[in-house]
Each structure stands twice: as C-alpha cells, then as structure tokens.
Amino acid sequence: MSETDAMSGTDATGPGDLAELTVAQAGALLRSGEITSVQLAEHALGLIEAHDAALHSFVLVTRDQALERARQADRELRGGLDRGPLHGIPYALKDIFDAEGLPTTNQSRLTVSDVAAGDSAVEERLRAGGGVLLGKLATYEFAMGGPSPDLPFPPARNPWHTEHIPSGSSSGAGVAVAAGFLRVAFGSDTAGSMRGPAFHCGTVGLKPTYGLVSGHGATPLAPTMDHFGPLGWTVADTAAALQAVAGPDPRDPRTRDAPAPDYLGGLTGDVKGLRVAYSSAWYAHDPETLPEITEGIERALAHLEGLGAIVEECKLPAYELFNACGRIVMAAEGFATHERNLREEPRKFGRITYQKLLPGAGVGAADLLRAMELRRRLTEALDQRVFADHDVLITACGQTTAARFDAFPLDWPPPRLANDMQTIPFALTGHPAMSLPLGFAGNGLPIGVQLVGPRFGEAGLFRAGTALEAEFGRRGTRPALTTGAPDDRHATA
Amino acid sequence: MAHDGKEEDTGAHGTEPSPAETADREFASVLARLGIEMPSDLAPGVLAGYRPMRAMMELLRTVETCDV
C-alpha cells in the first residue's frame, strides 16, 4: 500500500500521510501487512531530519537503533507475535528517562555525558511492547529550569510559532507530537510539565494518577509529586500509550499493586450519564485568563450536556492553597534531590535552574509538615466534594497562550509569568489530569481545557475527551511550518 | 531572622524591615547554617524566588486545615 492509500478517508492536512495515521490505524495496517514499522520509522525520521533543525524537539535521534527495532517489530508481527497497542509504533522519550546505552542528559552540564546502564521502567515496557524508540526529547534542565540558552542544547520551539516557547518541561514531547514527527511521546509532570506543553502545542497530555506509571529509572525532581505519562496527538493515541506503560512495578513503591484497566474500550464518544463537575472560580474572573479559554470551556460543558452528560457546578477549595502547598512541597523536595550539586557545583546548573532550585533550602521542617497536612486535606476535599459524585472535573489548564522567548530573561524570574498554568493542584493531590486541545486563540496559538478525574479514573477522562475532541479538537490541522500548507487555523471556530 | 547576639536591626531609618528585606536576611541565615555559598551574581534570582515562597509559607501558617 502506498502512503497515499494508507491515508485515504482522512481529512488530514498534516506533514505526511503516514504521520496522520492514528496509533490504532497504523496498528491495524501493520497487522494486516499493508504497511511496515520500517516505513513508519523512516517516514518519521525523514520529517525530523527535514524540520527539527528549526524546532529542536530532539536532543538525540537514534536512527540506526530505531530501524533495527522497527525491523524486529515487522518480523514479529509477520510471525504472529503481537506485543500490544504500540507494537511497531515510533515514539520518543523526554531526556530524563533512561534507555540502555543512551545518554540521559537531563539537559544539564552536570549529566550531559551520563550513559544509562539500563532501561527506565517506561522504556522497558515500551521496548517489551514492541515500540520503536526514535530518540530523546528536549526538556528543561532536570525537568525544572526554563527555556534557557545557557544549557547543553537549544530550547525547543513552538511549532505553531517558533518565536514562542512550547512550555515545559516536557517541551520536546509537545513539539514533536504537534509537528507530526510522532503520534505519541513520553514525559514527566511535577507541576504541569506534560500538561503545559500539551496545552501550548495543541496536543493531548495526560498526567496519570500518582503511582499508575513507574518512575524507576527516570530522573527525579520532587518524588511525591513526580508523575510519568504520555502525550499524544489524539485522545485515542494517548490512551494507547498509557496502556503500554501503566501498571505496578516492585522497584517503585509508589506504584499501585494492581493491573491497569483497559483504556481502549471506552473511546466511543458516548458520554450519556457521565457525571461532569465544573467550577470557574479559579480562572473566570482572573483578568489574566484569555476570554477564548473561558468561552471554550463553556462550549465544552454545553456540548457534553447536549450529548447527555450530567453537568453540575461544584465548589473547589481556594486555588491559592493548592498553589502554595504545591510550591512548598516541590521546592523542598527539589532542593533535597539536587542539594549536593547545588552545594558543590553551582556553576554547572543553568542560571534559571539554580535560581529555581536553591530557594527550596529555605523550607523548614515545620513548613513542610504544614504543607503535607494541608495537602492531605485538600486531596480529601476534592475526593469528597467533587469525585464522590462525579466522573470528571472540568477546569482551565492554562490561562493564556504560549509566551514569547523574549519574555524570558537569562535570570529568574521573568517579568510576568505569562503562561500561568492551573496544573499544580492535581500534581499535588495525585488525581489524573489531562490537557485537551480546544482549537486556537485569536493569535493563532493553541488553547485547551483540563479534565480531571478520581484517582485511577483515567478511563472517564478518555471518555469525555473523545467526545470533546470530536467537536473541538481540530486534529486535521497541523503547524504550517511542517506542512507547507496554508495556515487554516482560523478556518473554523 | 538571624540572631547573633547583637541588637536586632529594625531596618533603614529605624523603620520595620520590609517583607523582602526580612526574607532576604532569613534566607542568608539559612544558607549560612547549611554552609552553602551562593554565587553573588545568581543571588537576585534566587531571592526573587524565595520571597514569594516565604509568603506562601506564611499563608499556610494562617490556614486552619480543617476549613479548606
């Protein structure tokens, strides 16, 4: 089958037909023998070679190893061995995940030459699942710094407008998926580091429930807030990626000792009877929030209600409490994680990373204990007030579109945190939270919404997300940078 | 604020120190206690990060956690 044939029936305007196949479509064609994993990998590698010099989403492309894994996937599939939803599918890892024999640079001079002796749990599962690793993706330094020029690799750029940041810290993952290099990528999220790039690059980004995906072999930042998971071009792609990496791991005691449920069976768009909570209290009256975002959320809620979901307002604890609590816990844990290097080799950190990590030294034991107790109460409040009676909470993800690079000086902090994200509450409480695209703001940059669920309630997020994506997702529109096509972001509302 | 046995500094012109001054002194004493030397050119950014965090820690001291 030719690449054109493989795409017949889609309305994609993307960077190449094979890149526009969903994970499920590509999987079906791989299993029927109509395409090969080598074709998929070659196509993706060609796109990366053609366009990533302007985007910097990859810090390492592993062409030879990728093609060898693709050939192996093809042999196995021809032989009737099916390793699961990502078998033969290209993906890449944020450069904090170990992959045996490859550097894990963390975008830091401190670790730029460190080569992993083994696989992280995420990579181990993807390898066992027959996925095809194409390389390592750009990150902020140690998943904490900023889009800084004083680090080993240039910062990734937003494919919708390269003068804008893609957000971070899973920057490369957001960029590579939005640009069409990959359908899925894997990142980490301690305060919003997957949901931010997903929001600002117009992809789906899922921070799973704390403990659903193992962090073994991933560089820690704040261990009680670190989450690991997928970004995908569609909800279904993201669900397939989560299916491949979720589940218990005895090497990471944070993981839940229970198998992951099936995430792929409920992606029908049927939301009849789904119980949806919302509260606009955190964002609607904040002048920093773009009106398009507030309106988009209102349209999303109306759409779900129109499809038969039960939509009800709820009362959330004050955002300032979540934010303060989360910042204190993350600062204390981040400092503890990096204390030795902060003491001994301060000049090896990027300036912003150092300036963001060192304040954690000032969090005292009593302050941290107060924050941990408040965290418990806030988590309990969400469980009782929201998730006792609802499957999904809908709220803002980001308050505005991606900032320009020139808004970030060499030193912390930027004059105005123009990307204010409302993601930290659920990194603090551990509830699953997904950033879902809702089209574009008037300036042509992506916007989205945040869907939050009860712990281990990812299936409900995928269910609601599928329904919203069908109406608002604009999955047929790709950045003009890689398509060479006319910019049609404003073609529809 | 660090206590070194001397009379406490009440800030410029005998007024109360500003929250930023208090935070900066507090952080300097923390670093001294921990034996961490902060490069001077990085200090403004570090302190700009510590000041709002100190305000957050104060906020948490005032919250009755049973009333969230």
Coordinates of C-alpha atoms in Angstrom, one line a residue:
Chain A
M1 CA 0.0 0.0 0.0
S2 CA 1.3 3.5 -0.8
E3 CA 1.4 6.2 1.8
T4 CA -1.4 8.0 0.0
D5 CA -3.6 4.9 0.1
A6 CA -2.9 4.5 3.8
M7 CA -4.4 7.8 4.4
S8 CA -7.5 7.6 2.2
G9 CA -10.6 8.6 4.1
T10 CA -8.9 11.1 6.4
D11 CA -9.1 14.8 6.1
A12 CA -5.6 15.4 7.5
T13 CA -3.7 18.4 6.3
G14 CA -0.6 17.1 8.1
P15 CA 3.1 16.6 7.3
G16 CA 2.7 13.3 5.6
D17 CA 0.2 10.6 5.3
L18 CA 1.8 8.0 7.5
A19 CA 2.2 10.6 10.2
E20 CA -1.5 11.2 10.1
L21 CA -2.4 7.6 10.9
T22 CA -3.6 7.2 14.4
V23 CA -1.9 4.6 16.6
A24 CA -4.9 2.3 16.1
Q25 CA -5.0 2.9 12.3
A26 CA -1.3 2.3 12.0
G27 CA -1.5 -0.8 14.2
A28 CA -4.3 -2.3 12.0
L29 CA -2.3 -1.7 8.9
L30 CA 0.8 -3.1 10.5
R31 CA -1.0 -6.2 11.5
S32 CA -2.6 -6.7 8.1
G33 CA 0.8 -6.3 6.4
E34 CA -0.3 -3.2 4.4
I35 CA 2.5 -1.0 5.9
T36 CA 5.6 -1.8 7.9
S37 CA 7.1 -0.4 11.0
V38 CA 10.2 0.4 9.0
Q39 CA 8.1 2.6 6.7
L40 CA 6.6 4.3 9.7
A41 CA 10.0 4.9 11.3
E42 CA 11.7 6.0 8.0
H43 CA 8.8 8.5 7.5
A44 CA 9.1 9.9 11.0
L45 CA 12.9 10.1 10.8
G46 CA 12.6 11.9 7.4
L47 CA 10.3 14.5 9.0
I48 CA 12.6 15.0 11.9
E49 CA 15.6 15.5 9.6
A50 CA 13.7 17.9 7.4
H51 CA 12.2 20.1 10.1
D52 CA 13.7 19.6 13.5
A53 CA 16.6 21.9 13.0
A54 CA 14.1 24.7 13.4
L55 CA 12.3 23.2 16.3
H56 CA 14.9 21.4 18.4
S57 CA 12.5 18.9 19.8
F58 CA 15.0 16.1 19.7
V59 CA 18.3 16.2 21.6
L60 CA 19.3 12.8 20.2
V61 CA 17.9 10.8 17.2
T62 CA 18.8 7.1 17.3
R63 CA 18.2 6.3 13.6
D64 CA 20.1 3.0 13.4
Q65 CA 18.7 1.5 16.6
A66 CA 15.3 2.7 15.6
L67 CA 15.4 1.0 12.3
E68 CA 16.7 -2.2 13.9
R69 CA 13.8 -2.2 16.3
A70 CA 11.4 -1.5 13.5
R71 CA 12.7 -4.4 11.5
Q72 CA 12.3 -6.6 14.6
A73 CA 8.7 -5.4 15.1
D74 CA 8.0 -6.3 11.5
R75 CA 9.5 -9.7 11.9
E76 CA 7.5 -10.4 15.0
L77 CA 4.2 -9.1 13.5
R78 CA 4.7 -11.2 10.4
G79 CA 5.3 -14.2 12.7
G80 CA 2.1 -13.6 14.6
L81 CA 3.6 -12.2 17.7
D82 CA 1.6 -9.2 18.9
R83 CA 3.1 -7.2 21.7
G84 CA 0.3 -4.7 22.2
P85 CA -1.0 -1.3 21.0
L86 CA 2.4 0.3 20.4
H87 CA 4.0 -2.7 18.6
G88 CA 5.8 -1.2 15.6
I89 CA 4.8 2.4 16.5
P90 CA 7.5 5.1 16.7
Y91 CA 7.8 7.1 19.9
A92 CA 10.4 9.1 21.9
L93 CA 11.3 9.8 25.5
K94 CA 11.9 13.0 27.4
D95 CA 15.5 13.1 28.2
I96 CA 15.1 12.2 31.8
F97 CA 14.2 8.6 31.1
D98 CA 17.0 6.1 31.0
A99 CA 17.3 4.0 27.8
E100 CA 20.1 1.4 28.0
G101 CA 23.2 2.6 26.2
L102 CA 21.9 6.1 25.5
P103 CA 22.8 9.3 27.3
T104 CA 20.3 10.7 29.8
T105 CA 21.5 14.3 29.7
N106 CA 18.6 15.9 31.7
Q107 CA 19.6 19.0 29.5
S108 CA 22.3 19.6 32.1
R109 CA 26.1 20.1 32.0
L110 CA 26.1 18.0 35.2
T111 CA 24.8 14.9 33.4
V112 CA 25.4 15.6 29.8
S113 CA 27.8 12.6 29.4
D114 CA 25.9 10.1 31.6
V115 CA 25.1 6.9 29.7
A116 CA 22.3 4.8 31.1
A117 CA 23.3 1.3 32.2
G118 CA 19.7 0.0 31.9
D119 CA 16.2 1.0 30.9
S120 CA 13.8 3.0 32.9
A121 CA 10.6 1.2 33.7
V122 CA 8.8 3.3 31.0
E123 CA 11.4 2.4 28.3
E124 CA 11.5 -1.2 29.5
R125 CA 7.7 -1.5 28.9
L126 CA 7.8 0.2 25.6
R127 CA 10.7 -2.0 24.4
A128 CA 8.8 -5.1 25.6
G129 CA 5.7 -3.7 23.9
G130 CA 7.4 -3.6 20.6
G131 CA 7.6 0.2 20.3
V132 CA 10.2 1.9 18.2
L133 CA 12.3 4.4 20.1
L134 CA 13.4 7.3 17.8
G135 CA 15.4 9.2 20.3
K136 CA 15.4 11.5 23.3
L137 CA 13.4 14.7 23.6
A138 CA 14.2 18.2 24.8
T139 CA 13.4 19.1 28.4
Y140 CA 14.0 22.0 30.7
E141 CA 17.1 21.2 32.9
F142 CA 16.2 18.4 35.3
A143 CA 12.6 19.0 34.4
M144 CA 12.7 22.2 36.4
G145 CA 14.6 25.0 34.7
G146 CA 13.4 27.1 31.8
P147 CA 13.7 27.7 28.1
S148 CA 17.3 28.8 28.7
P149 CA 20.1 29.4 26.2
D150 CA 22.9 28.5 28.7
L151 CA 22.3 24.7 28.6
P152 CA 23.8 22.0 26.5
F153 CA 21.1 22.0 23.9
P154 CA 19.0 24.8 22.4
P155 CA 15.5 25.1 23.8
A156 CA 12.7 23.5 21.8
R157 CA 10.5 25.9 19.9
N158 CA 6.7 26.1 19.5
P159 CA 5.8 24.6 16.1
W160 CA 2.8 27.0 15.7
H161 CA 5.1 30.0 16.1
T162 CA 8.8 29.5 16.6
E163 CA 9.2 32.8 18.4
H164 CA 7.1 31.3 21.2
I165 CA 8.1 28.8 23.8
P166 CA 6.4 25.4 23.7
S167 CA 6.3 25.4 27.5
G168 CA 8.0 22.8 29.6
S169 CA 9.5 20.9 30.9
S170 CA 8.4 18.1 28.5
S171 CA 9.0 20.6 25.7
G172 CA 10.3 18.2 23.1
A173 CA 7.4 15.9 23.6
G174 CA 4.8 18.6 22.9
V175 CA 6.7 19.9 19.9
A176 CA 7.4 16.5 18.3
V177 CA 3.8 15.3 18.6
A178 CA 2.3 18.6 17.4
A179 CA 4.7 18.8 14.5
G180 CA 3.7 15.4 13.4
F181 CA 7.0 13.6 14.0
L182 CA 5.4 11.2 16.4
R183 CA 1.9 10.2 17.4
V184 CA 3.0 9.6 21.0
A185 CA 5.8 10.7 23.3
F186 CA 6.5 10.3 27.0
G187 CA 7.3 12.9 29.6
S188 CA 7.0 13.8 33.2
D189 CA 4.8 16.2 35.1
T190 CA 5.6 17.5 38.6
A191 CA 3.6 20.7 38.5
G192 CA 2.3 20.7 34.9
S193 CA 5.3 19.7 32.8
M194 CA 3.3 17.4 30.5
R195 CA 0.0 19.4 30.5
G196 CA 1.8 22.7 29.8
P197 CA 3.5 21.6 26.6
A198 CA 0.3 19.8 25.6
F199 CA -1.8 22.9 26.1
H200 CA 0.7 25.3 24.4
C201 CA 1.4 22.9 21.5
G202 CA -2.1 21.7 20.9
T203 CA -1.7 18.0 21.8
V204 CA -3.3 15.8 24.4
G205 CA -1.2 15.4 27.5
L206 CA -2.1 13.0 30.4
K207 CA -0.7 13.2 33.8
P208 CA -1.8 9.9 35.1
T209 CA -2.8 9.1 38.7
Y210 CA 0.2 9.2 41.0
G211 CA 1.5 5.7 41.1
L212 CA -0.1 4.4 37.9
V213 CA 3.2 4.6 35.9
S214 CA 6.5 3.7 37.4
G215 CA 9.3 6.3 37.8
H216 CA 12.0 3.7 38.1
G217 CA 15.0 4.9 36.0
A218 CA 13.6 8.4 35.5
T219 CA 15.5 11.4 37.0
P220 CA 13.5 12.6 40.0
L221 CA 12.6 16.1 40.8
A222 CA 10.1 16.0 43.6
P223 CA 9.4 12.4 44.3
T224 CA 6.0 12.8 45.9
M225 CA 4.8 15.0 43.0
D226 CA 6.6 13.4 40.1
H227 CA 4.3 11.7 37.5
F228 CA 5.2 10.0 34.3
G229 CA 3.0 9.5 31.2
P230 CA 2.1 10.1 27.6
L231 CA 1.4 13.0 25.2
G232 CA -0.4 12.1 22.1
W233 CA -2.0 13.7 19.0
T234 CA -5.4 12.3 19.9
V235 CA -7.1 11.0 22.9
A236 CA -7.1 7.5 21.5
D237 CA -3.3 7.7 20.8
T238 CA -2.8 8.9 24.4
A239 CA -4.9 6.0 25.7
A240 CA -2.9 3.5 23.7
A241 CA 0.3 5.0 25.0
L242 CA -0.9 4.9 28.6
Q243 CA -2.0 1.3 28.2
A244 CA 1.6 0.4 27.2
V245 CA 3.3 1.8 30.3
A246 CA 0.8 1.7 33.1
G247 CA 0.9 -0.9 35.9
P248 CA 2.7 -2.0 39.0
D249 CA 6.5 -2.0 39.4
P250 CA 8.1 -3.5 42.5
R251 CA 11.1 -1.3 42.0
D252 CA 9.0 1.8 42.5
P253 CA 7.0 1.5 45.8
R254 CA 4.9 4.5 44.7
T255 CA 3.1 2.3 42.1
R256 CA -0.2 0.7 42.9
D257 CA -0.1 -3.0 43.1
A258 CA -2.9 -3.6 40.6
P259 CA -3.0 -4.2 36.9
A260 CA -4.0 -1.2 34.7
P261 CA -7.6 -1.4 33.4
D262 CA -8.5 -1.4 29.7
Y263 CA -8.3 2.2 28.4
L264 CA -9.1 1.5 24.8
G265 CA -12.6 0.0 25.0
G266 CA -14.5 3.2 26.1
L267 CA -13.4 5.6 23.4
T268 CA -16.8 5.8 21.7
G269 CA -17.7 9.4 22.4
D270 CA -20.7 8.2 24.3
V271 CA -21.0 10.4 27.4
K272 CA -24.6 9.8 28.2
G273 CA -24.9 9.7 32.0
L274 CA -21.3 10.8 32.6
R275 CA -21.2 13.0 35.7
V276 CA -19.3 16.1 34.9
A277 CA -18.4 18.8 37.6
Y278 CA -17.1 22.2 36.8
S279 CA -16.0 25.3 38.7
S280 CA -14.9 28.5 37.0
A281 CA -13.8 30.0 40.3
W282 CA -10.1 29.6 39.7
Y283 CA -9.9 31.3 36.3
A284 CA -13.1 33.0 35.0
H285 CA -12.7 36.3 37.0
D286 CA -8.9 36.5 36.6
P287 CA -8.0 39.2 34.1
E288 CA -5.0 37.1 33.1
T289 CA -7.4 34.4 31.6
L290 CA -8.0 34.8 27.9
P291 CA -11.7 35.2 27.1
E292 CA -11.3 32.5 24.4
I293 CA -10.3 30.0 27.1
T294 CA -13.3 30.8 29.4
E295 CA -15.6 30.6 26.4
G296 CA -14.1 27.4 25.1
I297 CA -14.7 25.7 28.5
E298 CA -18.3 26.9 28.5
R299 CA -18.8 25.5 25.0
A300 CA -17.2 22.2 26.1
L301 CA -19.6 21.9 29.0
A302 CA -22.6 22.7 26.9
H303 CA -21.5 20.2 24.3
L304 CA -21.2 17.4 26.9
E305 CA -24.5 18.3 28.4
G306 CA -26.0 18.2 24.9
L307 CA -24.7 14.7 24.5
G308 CA -26.4 13.6 27.6
A309 CA -23.8 14.1 30.3
I310 CA -24.9 15.4 33.7
V311 CA -23.2 18.7 34.2
E312 CA -23.1 20.3 37.7
E313 CA -21.3 23.1 39.3
C314 CA -19.1 22.3 42.3
K315 CA -17.2 24.2 44.9
L316 CA -13.4 23.9 45.0
P317 CA -11.0 24.9 47.8
A318 CA -9.2 28.1 47.1
Y319 CA -6.6 27.9 44.3
E320 CA -4.1 29.8 46.4
L321 CA -4.0 27.0 48.9
F322 CA -3.2 24.3 46.3
N323 CA -0.6 26.6 44.7
A324 CA 1.2 27.5 47.9
C325 CA 1.1 23.9 49.2
G326 CA 2.4 22.5 45.9
R327 CA 5.2 25.1 45.5
I328 CA 6.4 24.5 49.0
V329 CA 6.5 20.7 48.7
M330 CA 8.1 20.9 45.2
A331 CA 10.7 23.4 46.4
A332 CA 11.7 21.3 49.4
E333 CA 11.9 18.1 47.5
G334 CA 13.6 19.6 44.5
F335 CA 16.3 21.1 46.8
A336 CA 16.7 17.8 48.6
T337 CA 17.1 16.0 45.2
H338 CA 19.8 18.3 44.0
E339 CA 21.4 19.6 47.2
R340 CA 24.8 18.0 46.7
N341 CA 25.3 19.6 43.3
L342 CA 23.8 22.9 44.4
R343 CA 26.5 23.0 47.1
E344 CA 29.4 21.6 45.2
E345 CA 28.9 22.6 41.5
P346 CA 26.5 25.5 41.4
R347 CA 28.1 26.8 38.1
K348 CA 27.2 23.6 36.3
F349 CA 23.5 24.4 36.6
G350 CA 21.9 26.7 34.2
R351 CA 21.2 30.1 35.8
I352 CA 17.5 29.7 36.0
T353 CA 17.6 26.2 37.2
Y354 CA 19.9 27.1 40.1
Q355 CA 17.7 30.1 40.9
K356 CA 14.6 28.0 40.9
L357 CA 16.1 25.1 43.0
L358 CA 18.0 26.9 45.7
P359 CA 15.0 28.7 47.3
G360 CA 13.9 25.2 48.5
A361 CA 16.7 25.4 51.1
G362 CA 14.5 27.9 52.9
V363 CA 11.6 25.5 53.5
G364 CA 11.8 24.4 57.2
A365 CA 10.6 21.1 58.6
A366 CA 7.6 22.8 60.2
D367 CA 6.6 24.5 56.9
L368 CA 6.9 21.2 55.0
L369 CA 4.9 19.3 57.6
R370 CA 2.2 22.0 57.5
A371 CA 2.1 21.7 53.7
M372 CA 1.9 18.0 53.8
E373 CA -1.1 18.1 56.2
L374 CA -2.8 20.7 54.1
R375 CA -2.1 18.5 51.1
R376 CA -3.9 15.7 52.7
R377 CA -6.9 17.9 53.5
L378 CA -7.1 19.3 50.0
T379 CA -6.9 15.9 48.5
E380 CA -9.7 14.8 50.8
A381 CA -11.8 17.8 49.9
L382 CA -11.5 17.0 46.2
D383 CA -12.4 13.4 46.8
Q384 CA -15.5 14.3 48.9
R385 CA -16.8 17.4 47.2
V386 CA -16.1 16.5 43.6
F387 CA -15.2 12.9 42.9
A388 CA -17.6 11.3 45.3
D389 CA -20.4 12.2 42.8
H390 CA -18.6 13.0 39.6
D391 CA -16.5 11.2 37.0
V392 CA -14.8 14.3 35.6
L393 CA -14.0 17.8 36.7
I394 CA -13.5 20.4 34.0
T395 CA -11.4 23.4 34.7
A396 CA -8.8 25.6 33.0
C397 CA -5.4 24.2 32.1
G398 CA -3.6 27.3 31.0
Q399 CA -4.8 30.9 31.3
T400 CA -3.2 32.2 28.2
T401 CA -1.3 31.2 25.1
A402 CA 2.4 30.4 24.9
A403 CA 4.8 33.3 25.8
R404 CA 7.4 34.6 23.5
F405 CA 11.0 33.6 24.1
D406 CA 12.0 37.2 24.6
A407 CA 9.7 37.3 27.7
F408 CA 12.3 35.0 29.4
P409 CA 15.4 36.8 30.6
L410 CA 18.6 34.9 31.4
D411 CA 17.8 35.1 35.1
W412 CA 14.7 34.1 37.1
P413 CA 12.0 35.2 37.3
P414 CA 10.6 36.5 34.1
P415 CA 8.8 39.9 34.5
R416 CA 5.5 38.2 34.1
L417 CA 4.7 34.5 34.2
A418 CA 2.7 34.8 31.0
N419 CA 1.9 31.1 30.8
D420 CA 0.3 30.8 34.1
M421 CA -0.9 27.2 34.3
Q422 CA -3.5 25.8 36.7
T423 CA -2.0 22.4 36.8
I424 CA -0.2 22.2 40.1
P425 CA -3.3 21.3 42.2
F426 CA -3.6 17.9 40.7
A427 CA 0.1 17.2 40.7
L428 CA -0.2 17.9 44.4
T429 CA -3.2 15.6 45.0
G430 CA -2.3 12.9 42.6
H431 CA -5.6 12.9 40.7
P432 CA -5.3 12.2 36.9
A433 CA -5.5 15.3 34.8
M434 CA -5.5 15.7 31.0
S435 CA -4.9 18.7 28.9
L436 CA -7.2 18.5 25.8
P437 CA -6.9 20.9 22.8
L438 CA -9.9 23.2 22.1
G439 CA -8.6 24.9 18.9
F440 CA -6.8 28.2 18.7
A441 CA -6.9 31.7 20.3
G442 CA -7.2 34.8 18.1
N443 CA -3.4 34.9 17.9
G444 CA -3.3 31.5 16.2
L445 CA -1.8 29.7 19.2
P446 CA -3.4 26.6 20.7
I447 CA -5.7 26.7 23.7
G448 CA -7.3 23.8 25.7
V449 CA -9.1 22.6 28.7
Q450 CA -8.2 20.4 31.7
L451 CA -10.1 17.3 32.5
V452 CA -9.5 15.8 36.0
G453 CA -10.7 12.5 37.4
P454 CA -10.9 10.5 40.5
R455 CA -7.8 8.5 41.3
F456 CA -7.3 5.8 38.7
G457 CA -10.2 7.2 36.8
E458 CA -8.3 7.8 33.6
A459 CA -10.9 5.9 31.6
G460 CA -13.5 8.6 32.4
L461 CA -11.1 11.3 31.1
F462 CA -10.6 9.4 27.9
R463 CA -14.4 9.0 27.5
A464 CA -15.1 12.7 28.0
G465 CA -12.1 13.7 26.0
T466 CA -13.1 11.6 23.0
A467 CA -16.5 13.4 22.9
L468 CA -14.9 16.9 23.1
E469 CA -12.1 16.1 20.7
A470 CA -14.6 15.1 18.0
E471 CA -16.2 18.5 18.3
F472 CA -13.4 20.9 19.1
G473 CA -10.1 19.0 18.6
R474 CA -9.1 20.3 15.2
R475 CA -6.9 17.2 14.8
G476 CA -6.8 17.7 11.0
T477 CA -4.8 21.0 11.4
R478 CA -1.0 20.9 11.7
P479 CA 1.5 23.7 12.1
A480 CA 2.2 25.3 8.7
L481 CA 5.9 25.0 9.5
T482 CA 5.9 21.3 8.7
T483 CA 3.0 21.1 6.3
G484 CA 4.0 23.9 3.9
A485 CA 0.2 24.2 3.6
P486 CA -1.8 27.4 4.0
D487 CA -2.5 28.2 7.6
D488 CA -6.1 27.2 8.2
R489 CA -6.2 27.7 12.0
H490 CA -9.0 30.2 11.6
A491 CA -11.0 28.3 9.0
T492 CA -13.5 27.2 11.6
A493 CA -14.5 28.4 15.0
Chain B
M1 CA 15.8 36.5 61.1
A2 CA 19.3 35.5 62.3
H3 CA 20.1 36.3 65.9
D4 CA 23.8 36.8 66.5
G5 CA 23.6 38.4 70.0
K6 CA 23.6 41.9 68.6
E7 CA 20.7 44.3 68.8
E8 CA 18.2 43.5 66.2
D9 CA 18.4 45.6 63.0
T10 CA 15.0 47.2 62.5
G11 CA 15.7 48.4 59.0
A12 CA 16.7 51.6 57.4
H13 CA 15.9 54.8 59.2
G14 CA 14.7 52.9 62.2
T15 CA 11.6 51.5 60.4
E16 CA 10.5 48.0 60.3
P17 CA 12.2 45.9 57.6
S18 CA 10.2 45.3 54.5
P19 CA 9.0 41.7 53.9
A20 CA 11.6 41.4 51.2
E21 CA 14.4 42.5 53.5
T22 CA 13.2 40.1 56.1
A23 CA 13.0 37.3 53.6
D24 CA 16.5 38.0 52.2
R25 CA 18.0 38.1 55.7
E26 CA 16.2 34.9 56.7
F27 CA 17.4 33.2 53.6
A28 CA 21.0 34.3 54.1
S29 CA 20.9 32.9 57.6
V30 CA 19.6 29.6 56.2
L31 CA 22.4 29.3 53.7
A32 CA 24.9 30.2 56.4
R33 CA 23.6 27.5 58.6
L34 CA 23.7 25.0 55.8
G35 CA 27.1 26.1 54.7
I36 CA 26.0 26.8 51.2
E37 CA 27.8 29.6 49.3
M38 CA 25.5 31.3 46.7
P39 CA 27.3 32.9 43.8
S40 CA 26.6 36.6 44.1
D41 CA 25.5 37.1 40.5
L42 CA 22.9 34.4 41.0
A43 CA 21.6 35.8 44.2
P44 CA 19.0 38.3 42.9
G45 CA 17.2 35.5 41.0
V46 CA 17.3 33.1 44.0
L47 CA 15.9 35.7 46.3
A48 CA 13.3 36.7 43.8
G49 CA 12.2 33.0 44.1
Y50 CA 12.4 32.8 47.8
R51 CA 10.4 35.9 48.7
P52 CA 7.0 34.6 47.3
M53 CA 7.7 31.2 48.7
R54 CA 8.2 32.7 52.1
A55 CA 4.8 34.5 51.7
M56 CA 3.3 31.1 50.8
M57 CA 4.8 29.6 54.0
E58 CA 3.2 32.4 56.0
L59 CA -0.1 31.8 54.3
L60 CA 0.0 28.2 55.4
R61 CA 0.7 29.2 58.9
T62 CA -2.6 31.1 58.9
V63 CA -4.8 28.4 57.4
E64 CA -6.9 26.2 59.6
T65 CA -6.6 23.0 57.6
C66 CA -9.9 21.7 58.8
D67 CA -11.6 24.6 56.9
V68 CA -10.2 24.2 53.4

